[in-house]
Coordinates of N, CA and C and ligand atoms in Angstrom, one line a residue:
X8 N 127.4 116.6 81.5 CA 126.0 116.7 81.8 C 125.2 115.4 81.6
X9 N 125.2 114.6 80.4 CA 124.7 113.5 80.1 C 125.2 112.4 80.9
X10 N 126.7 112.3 81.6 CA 126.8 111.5 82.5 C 126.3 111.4 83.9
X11 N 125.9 112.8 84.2 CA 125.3 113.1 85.7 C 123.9 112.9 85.6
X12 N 123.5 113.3 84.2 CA 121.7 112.8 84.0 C 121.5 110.7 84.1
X13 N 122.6 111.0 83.5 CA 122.3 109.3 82.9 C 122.7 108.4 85.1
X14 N 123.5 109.0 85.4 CA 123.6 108.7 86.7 C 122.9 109.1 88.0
X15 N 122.0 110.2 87.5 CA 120.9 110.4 88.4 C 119.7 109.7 88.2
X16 N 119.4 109.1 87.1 CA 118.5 108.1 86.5 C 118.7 107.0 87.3
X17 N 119.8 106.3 86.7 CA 120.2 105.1 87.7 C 119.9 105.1 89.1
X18 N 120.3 106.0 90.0 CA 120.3 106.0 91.4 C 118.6 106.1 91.8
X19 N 117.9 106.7 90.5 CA 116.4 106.5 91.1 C 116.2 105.3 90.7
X20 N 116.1 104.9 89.7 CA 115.7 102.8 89.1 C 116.1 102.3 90.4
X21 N 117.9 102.3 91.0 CA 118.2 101.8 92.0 C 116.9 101.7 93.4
X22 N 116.9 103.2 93.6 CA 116.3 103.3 95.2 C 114.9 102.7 94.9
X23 N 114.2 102.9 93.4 CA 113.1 102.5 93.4 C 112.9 100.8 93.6
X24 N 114.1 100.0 93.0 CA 113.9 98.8 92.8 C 113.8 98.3 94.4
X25 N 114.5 98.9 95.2 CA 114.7 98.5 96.6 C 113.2 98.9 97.1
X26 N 112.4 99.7 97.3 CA 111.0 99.8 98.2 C 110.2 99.4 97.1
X27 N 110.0 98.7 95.9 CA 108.2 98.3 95.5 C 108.4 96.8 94.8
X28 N 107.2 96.5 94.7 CA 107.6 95.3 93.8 C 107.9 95.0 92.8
X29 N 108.7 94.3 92.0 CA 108.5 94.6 90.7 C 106.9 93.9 90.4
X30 N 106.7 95.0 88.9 CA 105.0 95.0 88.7 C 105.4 95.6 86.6
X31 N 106.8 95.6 86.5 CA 106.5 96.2 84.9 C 107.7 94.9 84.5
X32 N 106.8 94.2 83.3 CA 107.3 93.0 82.5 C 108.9 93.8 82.3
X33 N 109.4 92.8 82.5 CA 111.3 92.4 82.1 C 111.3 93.8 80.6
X34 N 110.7 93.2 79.8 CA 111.2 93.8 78.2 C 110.5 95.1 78.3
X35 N 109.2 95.4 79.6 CA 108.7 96.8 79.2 C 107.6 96.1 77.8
X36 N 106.1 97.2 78.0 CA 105.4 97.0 76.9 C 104.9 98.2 76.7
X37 N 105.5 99.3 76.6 CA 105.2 100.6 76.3 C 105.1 100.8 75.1
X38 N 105.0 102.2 74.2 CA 105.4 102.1 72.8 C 106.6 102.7 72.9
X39 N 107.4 102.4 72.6 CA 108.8 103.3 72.2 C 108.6 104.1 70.8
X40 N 109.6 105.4 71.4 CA 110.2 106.3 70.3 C 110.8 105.5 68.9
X41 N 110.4 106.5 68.1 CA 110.9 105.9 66.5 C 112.4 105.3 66.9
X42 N 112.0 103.7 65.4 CA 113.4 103.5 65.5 C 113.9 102.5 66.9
X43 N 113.3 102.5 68.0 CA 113.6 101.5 69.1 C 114.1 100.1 68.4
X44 N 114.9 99.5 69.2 CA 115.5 98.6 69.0 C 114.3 97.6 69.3
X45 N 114.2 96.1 69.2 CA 113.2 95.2 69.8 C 112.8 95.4 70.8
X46 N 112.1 95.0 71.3 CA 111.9 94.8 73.2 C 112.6 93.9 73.5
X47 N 113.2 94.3 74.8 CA 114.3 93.7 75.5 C 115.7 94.5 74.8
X48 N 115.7 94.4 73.6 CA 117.2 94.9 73.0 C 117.2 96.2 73.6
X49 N 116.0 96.6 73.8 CA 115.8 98.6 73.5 C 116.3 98.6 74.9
X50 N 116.0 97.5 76.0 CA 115.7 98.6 77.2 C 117.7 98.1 77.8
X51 N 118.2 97.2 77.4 CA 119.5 96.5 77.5 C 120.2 98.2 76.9
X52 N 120.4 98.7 75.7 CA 120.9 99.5 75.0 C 120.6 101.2 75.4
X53 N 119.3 101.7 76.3 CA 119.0 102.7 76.2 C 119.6 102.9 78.1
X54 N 120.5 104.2 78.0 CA 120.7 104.2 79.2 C 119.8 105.5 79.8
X55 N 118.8 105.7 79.6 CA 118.4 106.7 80.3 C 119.0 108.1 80.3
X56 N 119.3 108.5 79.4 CA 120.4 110.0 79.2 C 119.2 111.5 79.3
X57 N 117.9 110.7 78.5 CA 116.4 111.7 78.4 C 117.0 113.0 77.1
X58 N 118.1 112.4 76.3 CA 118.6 113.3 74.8 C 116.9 113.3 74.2
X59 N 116.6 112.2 73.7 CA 115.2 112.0 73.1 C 114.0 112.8 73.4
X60 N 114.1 112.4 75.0 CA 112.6 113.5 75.3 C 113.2 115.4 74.9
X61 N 114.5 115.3 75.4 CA 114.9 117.0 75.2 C 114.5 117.6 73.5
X62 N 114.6 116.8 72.9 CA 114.8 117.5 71.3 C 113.2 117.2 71.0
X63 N 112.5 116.6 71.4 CA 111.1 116.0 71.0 C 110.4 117.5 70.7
X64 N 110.0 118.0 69.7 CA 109.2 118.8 69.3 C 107.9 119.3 70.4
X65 N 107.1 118.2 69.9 CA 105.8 118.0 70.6 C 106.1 117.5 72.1
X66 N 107.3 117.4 72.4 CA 107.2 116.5 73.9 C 106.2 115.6 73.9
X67 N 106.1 114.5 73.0 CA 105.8 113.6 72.9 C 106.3 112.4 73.9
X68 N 107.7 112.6 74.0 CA 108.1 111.3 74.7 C 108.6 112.1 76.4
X69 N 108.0 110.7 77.0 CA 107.9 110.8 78.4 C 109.0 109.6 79.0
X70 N 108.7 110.1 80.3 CA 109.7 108.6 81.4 C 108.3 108.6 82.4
X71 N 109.0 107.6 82.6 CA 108.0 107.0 84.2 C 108.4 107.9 85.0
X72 N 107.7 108.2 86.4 CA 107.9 108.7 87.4 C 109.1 108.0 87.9
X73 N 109.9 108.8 89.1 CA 110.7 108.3 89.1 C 111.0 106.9 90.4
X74 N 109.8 106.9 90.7 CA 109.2 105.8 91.5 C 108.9 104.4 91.0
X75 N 108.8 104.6 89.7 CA 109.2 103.2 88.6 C 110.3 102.6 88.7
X76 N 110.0 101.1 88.3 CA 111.2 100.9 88.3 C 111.5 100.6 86.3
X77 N 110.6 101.2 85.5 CA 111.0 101.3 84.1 C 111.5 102.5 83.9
X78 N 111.8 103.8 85.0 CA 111.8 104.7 85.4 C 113.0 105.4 84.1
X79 N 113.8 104.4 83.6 CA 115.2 105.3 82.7 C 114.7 104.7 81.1
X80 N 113.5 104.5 80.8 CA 113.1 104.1 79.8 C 111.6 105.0 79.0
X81 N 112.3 105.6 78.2 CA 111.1 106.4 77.1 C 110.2 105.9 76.5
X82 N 109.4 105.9 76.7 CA 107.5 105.9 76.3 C 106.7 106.8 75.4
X83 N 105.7 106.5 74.7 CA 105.1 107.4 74.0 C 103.6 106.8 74.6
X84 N 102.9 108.6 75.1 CA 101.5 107.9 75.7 C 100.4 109.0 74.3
X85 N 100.4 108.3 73.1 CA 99.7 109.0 72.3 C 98.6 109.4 72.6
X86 N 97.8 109.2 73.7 CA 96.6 109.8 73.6 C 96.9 110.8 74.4
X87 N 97.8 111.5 74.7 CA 98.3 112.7 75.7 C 99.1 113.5 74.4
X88 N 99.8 113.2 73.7 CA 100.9 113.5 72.7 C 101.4 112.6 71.7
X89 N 100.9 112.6 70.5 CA 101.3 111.8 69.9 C 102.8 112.1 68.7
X90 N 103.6 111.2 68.4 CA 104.6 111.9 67.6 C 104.2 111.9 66.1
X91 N 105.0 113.2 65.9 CA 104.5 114.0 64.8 C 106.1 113.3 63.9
X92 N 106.7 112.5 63.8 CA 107.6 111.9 63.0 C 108.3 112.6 61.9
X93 N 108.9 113.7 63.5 CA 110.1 114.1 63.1 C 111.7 113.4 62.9
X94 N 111.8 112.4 63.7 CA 113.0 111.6 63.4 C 114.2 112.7 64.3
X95 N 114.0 113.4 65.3 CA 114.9 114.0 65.8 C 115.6 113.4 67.2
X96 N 114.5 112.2 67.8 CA 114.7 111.7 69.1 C 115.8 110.2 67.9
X97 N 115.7 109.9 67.0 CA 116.8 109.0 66.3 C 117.9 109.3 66.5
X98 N 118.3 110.6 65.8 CA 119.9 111.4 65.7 C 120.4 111.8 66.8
X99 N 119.9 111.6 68.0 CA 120.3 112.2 69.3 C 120.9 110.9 69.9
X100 N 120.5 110.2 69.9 CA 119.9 108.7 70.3 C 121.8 108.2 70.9
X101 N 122.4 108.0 71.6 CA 124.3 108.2 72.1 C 124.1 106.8 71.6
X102 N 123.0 105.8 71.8 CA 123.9 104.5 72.1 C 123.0 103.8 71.1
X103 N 122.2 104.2 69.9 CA 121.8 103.5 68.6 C 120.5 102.5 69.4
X104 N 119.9 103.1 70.6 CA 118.7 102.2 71.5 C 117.6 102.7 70.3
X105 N 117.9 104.0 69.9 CA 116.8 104.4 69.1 C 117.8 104.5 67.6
X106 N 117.4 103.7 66.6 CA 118.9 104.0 65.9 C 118.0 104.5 64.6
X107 N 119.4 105.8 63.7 CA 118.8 106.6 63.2 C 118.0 106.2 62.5
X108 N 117.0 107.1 61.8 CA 116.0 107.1 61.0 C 115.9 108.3 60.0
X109 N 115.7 108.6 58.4 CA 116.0 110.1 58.1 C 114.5 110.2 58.4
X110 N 114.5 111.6 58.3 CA 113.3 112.0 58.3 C 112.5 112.3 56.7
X111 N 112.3 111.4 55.9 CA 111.6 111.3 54.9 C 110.5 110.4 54.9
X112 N 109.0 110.8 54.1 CA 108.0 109.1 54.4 C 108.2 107.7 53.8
X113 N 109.0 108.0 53.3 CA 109.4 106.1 52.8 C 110.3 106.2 53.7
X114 N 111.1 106.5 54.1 CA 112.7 105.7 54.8 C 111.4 105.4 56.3
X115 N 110.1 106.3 56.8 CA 109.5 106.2 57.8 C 109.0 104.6 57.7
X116 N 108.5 104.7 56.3 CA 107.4 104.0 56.4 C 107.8 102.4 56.0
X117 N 108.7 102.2 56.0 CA 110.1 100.8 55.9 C 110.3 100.8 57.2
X118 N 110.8 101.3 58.0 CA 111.5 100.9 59.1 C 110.8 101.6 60.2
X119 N 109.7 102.2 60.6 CA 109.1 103.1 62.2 C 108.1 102.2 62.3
X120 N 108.0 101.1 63.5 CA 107.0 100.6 63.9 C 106.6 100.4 65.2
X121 N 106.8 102.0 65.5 CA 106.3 102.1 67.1 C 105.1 101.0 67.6
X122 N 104.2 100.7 67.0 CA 103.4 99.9 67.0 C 102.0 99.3 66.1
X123 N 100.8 99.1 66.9 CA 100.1 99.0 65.5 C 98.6 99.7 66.4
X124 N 97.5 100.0 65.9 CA 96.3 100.6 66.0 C 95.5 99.3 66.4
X125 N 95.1 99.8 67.5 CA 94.0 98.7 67.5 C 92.2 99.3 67.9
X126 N 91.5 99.3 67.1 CA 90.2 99.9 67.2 C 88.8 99.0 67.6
X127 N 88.3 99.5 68.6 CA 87.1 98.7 69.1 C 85.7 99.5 68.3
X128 N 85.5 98.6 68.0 CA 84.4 99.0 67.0 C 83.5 99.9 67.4
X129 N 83.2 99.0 69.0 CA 81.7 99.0 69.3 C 81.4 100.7 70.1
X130 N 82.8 101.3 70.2 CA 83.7 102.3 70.4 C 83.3 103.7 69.1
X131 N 83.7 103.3 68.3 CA 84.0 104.0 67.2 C 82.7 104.4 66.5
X132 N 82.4 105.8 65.6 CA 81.6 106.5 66.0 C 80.9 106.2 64.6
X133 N 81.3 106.2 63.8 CA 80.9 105.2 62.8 C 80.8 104.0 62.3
X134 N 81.6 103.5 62.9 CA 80.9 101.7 63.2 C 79.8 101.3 63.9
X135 N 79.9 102.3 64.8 CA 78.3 101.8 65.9 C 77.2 102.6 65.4
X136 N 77.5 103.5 64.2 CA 76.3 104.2 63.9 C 75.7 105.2 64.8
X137 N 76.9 105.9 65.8 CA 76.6 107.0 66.6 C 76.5 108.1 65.8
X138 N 77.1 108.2 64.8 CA 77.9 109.6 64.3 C 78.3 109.7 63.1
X139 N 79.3 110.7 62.5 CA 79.9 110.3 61.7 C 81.4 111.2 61.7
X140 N 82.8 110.4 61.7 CA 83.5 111.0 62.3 C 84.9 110.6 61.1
X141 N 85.4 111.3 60.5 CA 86.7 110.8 59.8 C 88.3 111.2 60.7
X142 N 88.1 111.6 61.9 CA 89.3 112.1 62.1 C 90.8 111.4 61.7
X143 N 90.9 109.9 62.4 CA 91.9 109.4 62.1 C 92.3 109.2 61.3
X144 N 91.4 109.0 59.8 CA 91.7 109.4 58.5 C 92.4 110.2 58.5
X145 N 92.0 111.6 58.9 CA 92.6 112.6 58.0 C 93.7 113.9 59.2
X146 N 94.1 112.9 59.9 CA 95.1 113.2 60.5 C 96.5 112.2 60.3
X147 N 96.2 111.1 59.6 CA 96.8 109.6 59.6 C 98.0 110.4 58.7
X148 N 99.6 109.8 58.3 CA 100.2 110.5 57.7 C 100.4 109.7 56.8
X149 N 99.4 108.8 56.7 CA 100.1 107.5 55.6 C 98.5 107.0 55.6
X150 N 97.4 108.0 55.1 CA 96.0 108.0 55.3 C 95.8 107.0 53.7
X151 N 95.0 106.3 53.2 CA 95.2 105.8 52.3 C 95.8 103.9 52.0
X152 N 96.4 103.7 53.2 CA 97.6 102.8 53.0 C 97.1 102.5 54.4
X153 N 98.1 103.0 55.3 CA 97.4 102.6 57.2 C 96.3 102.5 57.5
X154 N 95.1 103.5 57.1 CA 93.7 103.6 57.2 C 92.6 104.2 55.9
X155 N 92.0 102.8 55.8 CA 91.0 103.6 54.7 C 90.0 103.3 55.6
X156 N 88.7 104.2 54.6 CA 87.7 104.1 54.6 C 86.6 103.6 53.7
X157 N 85.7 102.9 54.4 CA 85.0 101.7 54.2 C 83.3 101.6 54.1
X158 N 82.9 101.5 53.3 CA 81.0 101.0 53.7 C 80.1 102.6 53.8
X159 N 79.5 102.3 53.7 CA 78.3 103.5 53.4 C 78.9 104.3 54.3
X160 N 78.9 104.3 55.8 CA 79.4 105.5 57.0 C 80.7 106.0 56.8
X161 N 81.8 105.3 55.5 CA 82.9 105.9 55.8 C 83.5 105.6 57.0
X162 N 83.4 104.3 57.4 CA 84.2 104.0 58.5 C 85.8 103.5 59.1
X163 N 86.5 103.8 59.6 CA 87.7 103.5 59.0 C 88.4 102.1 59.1
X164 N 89.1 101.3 58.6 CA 89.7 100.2 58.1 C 91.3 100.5 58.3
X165 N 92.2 99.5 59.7 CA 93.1 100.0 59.3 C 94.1 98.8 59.5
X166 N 95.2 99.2 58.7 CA 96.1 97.8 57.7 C 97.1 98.1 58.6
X167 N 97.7 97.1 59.7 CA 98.6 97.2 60.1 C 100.2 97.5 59.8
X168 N 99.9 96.2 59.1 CA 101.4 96.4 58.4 C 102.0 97.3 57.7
X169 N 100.7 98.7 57.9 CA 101.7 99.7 56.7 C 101.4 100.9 57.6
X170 N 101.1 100.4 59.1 CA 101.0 101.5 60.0 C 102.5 101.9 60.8
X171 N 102.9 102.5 61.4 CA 104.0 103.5 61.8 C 104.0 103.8 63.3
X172 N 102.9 103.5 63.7 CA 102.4 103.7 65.1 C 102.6 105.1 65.9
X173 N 102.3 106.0 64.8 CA 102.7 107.5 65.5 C 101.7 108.0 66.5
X174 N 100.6 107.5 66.1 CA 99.3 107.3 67.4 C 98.8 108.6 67.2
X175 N 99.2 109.6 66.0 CA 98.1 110.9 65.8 C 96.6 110.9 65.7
X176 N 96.6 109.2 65.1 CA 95.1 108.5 65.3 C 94.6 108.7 66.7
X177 N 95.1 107.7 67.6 CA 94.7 108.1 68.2 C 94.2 108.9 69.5
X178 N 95.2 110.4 69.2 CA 95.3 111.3 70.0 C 94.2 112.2 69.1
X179 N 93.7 111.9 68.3 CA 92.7 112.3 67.6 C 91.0 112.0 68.0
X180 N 91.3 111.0 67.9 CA 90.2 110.3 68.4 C 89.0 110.9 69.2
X181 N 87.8 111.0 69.0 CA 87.1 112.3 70.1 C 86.4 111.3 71.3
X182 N 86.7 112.5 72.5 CA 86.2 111.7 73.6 C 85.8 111.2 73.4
X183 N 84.4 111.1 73.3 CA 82.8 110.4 73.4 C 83.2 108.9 72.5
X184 N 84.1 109.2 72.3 CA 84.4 107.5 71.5 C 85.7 106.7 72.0
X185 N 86.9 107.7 71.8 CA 88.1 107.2 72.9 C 88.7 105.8 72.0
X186 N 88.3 105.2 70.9 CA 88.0 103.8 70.2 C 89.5 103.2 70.0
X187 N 90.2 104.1 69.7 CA 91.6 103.3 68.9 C 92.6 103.8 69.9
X188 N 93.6 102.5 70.1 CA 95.0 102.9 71.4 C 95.9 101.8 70.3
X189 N 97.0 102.2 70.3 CA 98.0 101.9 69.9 C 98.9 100.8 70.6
X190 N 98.8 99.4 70.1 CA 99.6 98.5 70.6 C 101.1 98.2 70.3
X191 N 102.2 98.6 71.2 CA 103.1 98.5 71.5 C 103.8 96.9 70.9
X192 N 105.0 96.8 70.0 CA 105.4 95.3 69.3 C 105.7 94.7 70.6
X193 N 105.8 94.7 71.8 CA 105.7 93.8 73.0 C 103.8 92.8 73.4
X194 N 103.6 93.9 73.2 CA 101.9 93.7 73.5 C 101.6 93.3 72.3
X195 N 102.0 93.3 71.1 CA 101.4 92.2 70.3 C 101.6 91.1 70.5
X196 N 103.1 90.9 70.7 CA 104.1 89.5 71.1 C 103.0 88.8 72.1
X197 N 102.9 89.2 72.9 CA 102.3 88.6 73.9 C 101.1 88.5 74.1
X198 N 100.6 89.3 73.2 CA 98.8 88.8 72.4 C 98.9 87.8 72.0
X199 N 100.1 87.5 71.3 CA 100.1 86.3 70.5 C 100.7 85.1 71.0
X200 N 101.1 85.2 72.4 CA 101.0 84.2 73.1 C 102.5 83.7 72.9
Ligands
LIG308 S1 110.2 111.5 65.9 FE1 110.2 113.6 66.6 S2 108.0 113.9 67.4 FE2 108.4 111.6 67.2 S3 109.1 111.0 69.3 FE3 110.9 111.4 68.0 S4 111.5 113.6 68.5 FE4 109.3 113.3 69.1
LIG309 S1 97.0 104.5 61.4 FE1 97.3 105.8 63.2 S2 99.2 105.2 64.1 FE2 99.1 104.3 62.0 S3 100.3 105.7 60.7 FE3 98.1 106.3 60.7 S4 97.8 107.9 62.3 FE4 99.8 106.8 62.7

């Protein structure tokens, strides 16, 4: 079964790569599922089998249409579903593209860096003095450490380096503000030039 999935994958990447242009960077700048290898290593290593998306709890993790040509490569679009860091799309993982992870908060919080939060202020509901809103606080799983709060409004502050990028922030986040999206370790790379 996983060889017929993994080769009906291919055959769409194939037909797609033939009718469009390419339009999605070489390494991919998605966020990948816990545990992903680097960019570029992940997408060399991951053959598109879709084990990860099958076991995903929340069906958090997605593929491109099959019109893509990133089409055999898993994505997380947190503001649709964000993962809830179970560590189940790790142990499934055939070819270590996502390599294991236990599911405990320290072994998470060492090694899961689906990406990092990035918040526009001018956005956010307590910075701009619209509102007053804690959600990403207190949905955060590492609330304290990833994201504190700050200054008379309680507004949130949040520390990269000890973020996880499970993006429950922000799939949290309320419309009317929309503030924080989760940058992918490709898209930082290449923020930084
Ligand atoms: S850790 Fe669990 S919830 Fe998160 S993407 Fe993997 S399978 Fe889904
Ligand atoms: S700051 Fe957001 S992405 Fe980072 S660990 Fe907390 S909820 Fe997850």
């Amino acid at each position: 079964m996983t060889d017929r999935r993994a080769l009906l994958a291919a055959l769409a990447a194939a037909a797609a790569a033939t009718l469009l242009p390419r339009r999605v960077h070489a390494s991919g700048t998605g966020v990948r599922p816990p545990g992903a290898l680097p960019p570029g290593q992940f997408e060399e290593a991951c053959i598109g089998c879709f084990r990860c998306a099958e076991v995903c709890p929340p069906k958090a993790i997605r593929f491109p249409s099959a019109l893509s040509l990133d089409a055999v490569h898993p994505f997380i679009a947190a503001r649709q579903t964000a993962c809830v860091l179970c560590m189940k799309c790790t142990l499934v993982c055939p070819t270590d593209a996502l390599a294991p992870v236990a599911a405990q908060p320290a072994a998470i919080a060492s090694s899961v860096r689906m990406g990092v939060p990035l918040l526009k202020r001018d956005a956010c509901l307590p910075w701009s003095g619209r509102g007053l809103c804690r959600l990403c606080y207190y949905v955060c799983p590492y609330a304290g450490t990833a994201v504190e709060l700050v200054g008379p409004r309680l507004a949130p502050l949040f520390h990269p380096e000890a973020c996880v990028g499970c993006g429950l922030c922000e799939e949290a986040c309320p419309d009317e503000a929309n503030a924080i999206r989760i940058r992918s370790p490709a898209e930082v790379a290449e923020a930084r030039g």
